[in-house]
XYZ file of C-alpha atoms in Angstrom:
163
model
C -33.194 -3.387 -27.078
C -30.803 -4.620 -29.800
C -28.665 -1.501 -29.392
C -28.206 -2.226 -25.693
C -27.245 -5.857 -26.369
C -24.581 -4.581 -28.772
C -23.233 -2.283 -26.087
C -23.173 -5.080 -23.497
C -21.394 -7.454 -25.863
C -18.937 -4.681 -26.736
C -18.178 -4.214 -23.031
C -17.398 -7.912 -22.713
C -15.225 -7.976 -25.853
C -13.279 -4.873 -24.812
C -12.836 -6.406 -21.354
C -11.443 -9.624 -22.826
C -9.124 -7.598 -25.074
C -7.841 -5.586 -22.113
C -7.136 -8.774 -20.164
C -5.337 -10.141 -23.247
C -3.235 -6.973 -23.448
C -2.386 -7.412 -19.778
C -1.405 -11.060 -20.274
C 0.573 -10.710 -23.497
C 1.988 -7.196 -23.519
C 2.034 -5.631 -20.055
C 3.686 -7.660 -17.290
C 1.983 -7.801 -13.923
C -1.629 -7.230 -12.996
C -2.349 -3.552 -13.330
C -4.809 -1.108 -14.770
C -5.522 -2.928 -18.047
C -6.286 -6.248 -16.341
C -8.437 -4.696 -13.650
C -10.313 -2.540 -16.165
C -10.817 -5.615 -18.348
C -12.302 -7.600 -15.486
C -14.607 -4.739 -14.528
C -15.779 -4.303 -18.131
C -16.374 -8.044 -18.527
C -18.378 -8.287 -15.320
C -20.345 -5.137 -16.176
C -21.178 -6.416 -19.642
C -22.293 -9.780 -18.292
C -24.404 -8.174 -15.567
C -26.095 -5.745 -17.927
C -26.673 -8.278 -20.737
C -28.358 -10.929 -18.621
C -32.122 -11.106 -18.335
C -31.987 -13.552 -15.437
C -29.443 -14.559 -12.838
C -28.982 -18.009 -14.439
C -28.355 -16.470 -17.824
C -25.830 -14.059 -16.276
C -24.049 -16.944 -14.560
C -23.829 -18.807 -17.879
C -22.421 -15.727 -19.614
C -19.937 -15.276 -16.804
C -18.756 -18.891 -17.035
C -18.335 -18.631 -20.811
C -16.417 -15.366 -20.428
C -14.036 -16.778 -17.840
C -13.507 -19.939 -19.898
C -12.646 -17.827 -22.939
C -10.251 -15.742 -20.861
C -8.672 -18.886 -19.395
C -8.261 -20.299 -22.899
C -6.574 -17.075 -23.975
C -4.149 -17.274 -21.060
C -3.478 -20.969 -21.770
C -2.683 -20.235 -25.416
C -0.387 -17.402 -24.333
C 1.538 -19.675 -21.991
C 1.751 -22.525 -24.520
C 3.004 -20.286 -27.322
C 5.697 -18.957 -25.004
C 4.709 -15.296 -25.173
C 4.073 -15.100 -21.446
C 7.209 -17.095 -20.656
C 9.401 -14.747 -22.712
C 7.916 -11.707 -21.002
C 8.364 -13.387 -17.611
C 12.038 -13.997 -18.422
C 12.555 -10.292 -19.060
C 11.187 -9.401 -15.643
C 13.268 -11.715 -13.451
C 17.017 -12.127 -13.201
C 18.090 -15.397 -14.781
C 21.662 -15.561 -13.529
C 23.061 -15.439 -10.039
C 25.595 -12.791 -9.146
C 29.030 -14.061 -8.181
C 32.376 -12.663 -7.122
C 34.145 -13.929 -10.268
C 31.877 -11.761 -12.433
C 32.705 -8.710 -10.313
C 29.642 -8.645 -8.088
C 30.617 -8.103 -4.475
C 28.138 -7.421 -1.699
C 29.154 -4.741 0.785
C 30.581 -5.911 4.069
C 28.116 -5.717 6.919
C 30.631 -5.856 9.775
C 30.515 -2.105 10.412
C 29.228 -2.654 13.949
C 32.903 -2.826 14.990
C 33.097 0.956 14.440
C 30.345 1.765 16.962
C 31.684 4.153 19.619
C 35.044 4.608 17.838
C 36.538 7.955 16.889
C 38.179 9.082 13.689
C 38.657 12.068 11.414
C 36.657 13.403 8.480
C 38.443 12.978 5.145
C 35.907 15.098 3.294
C 33.376 17.781 4.083
C 30.237 16.024 5.333
C 27.005 17.624 4.206
C 25.759 15.260 5.562
C 27.498 12.364 3.718
C 31.224 11.992 3.275
C 34.261 9.831 3.963
C 36.211 9.327 7.156
C 39.125 7.392 8.590
C 38.014 5.250 11.523
C 40.401 2.724 13.082
C 42.754 3.231 10.123
C 40.050 2.277 7.605
C 38.492 4.603 5.038
C 34.691 4.330 5.233
C 31.666 6.172 3.881
C 29.765 7.857 6.684
C 26.747 10.090 7.249
C 26.542 12.811 9.860
C 23.422 12.930 11.999
C 22.284 15.934 9.973
C 24.811 18.701 10.548
C 27.749 19.768 8.413
C 31.146 18.546 9.546
C 34.326 20.159 8.255
C 37.140 18.215 6.612
C 39.700 17.112 9.206
C 37.293 17.399 12.156
C 37.322 14.748 14.860
C 34.234 12.510 14.676
C 32.642 9.730 16.724
C 30.446 6.873 15.455
C 27.102 7.094 17.246
C 25.106 4.466 15.315
C 25.441 1.736 12.699
C 22.416 0.695 10.624
C 23.447 -2.150 8.316
C 26.077 -0.601 6.039
C 25.249 2.956 7.102
C 27.621 4.519 9.636
C 26.249 7.587 11.427
C 28.728 10.003 12.992
C 28.691 13.151 15.108
C 31.351 15.844 15.425
C 33.319 15.146 18.577
C 33.533 18.090 20.942
C 37.046 18.608 22.249
């Protein structure tokens, strides 16, 4: 019986260690955290003689895990890892960050000419403006006459215009 108790306690300890690895080293809640929780619950379930004893073990285990998380947050380890995950600064035009214009709907139904070979992406001149376009799937030769058939956000879809 003592051998089994050692195995059950080992399951709980390994589970707590895996949760600690998840909290301190691996951002997010992935395999290590889930495996740790499963091992902790399995160890508690197998080690308990009665339901009340299992509940007590479970409470102690979760309190210990909560204490571990609290210490991690207070020492700043979690905060430093969190800072590496999320962007701390906002992008602005002065720093060179410019969002693409989304007013391409004005090209819908217009005609133009292909500046490059489209297989299926390329460049075209539409209404005197150079724009990146995508054909609806077919190749379009350089210099061919094209028509805009759809606009999806910043994606302009063209078709070769039959003359």
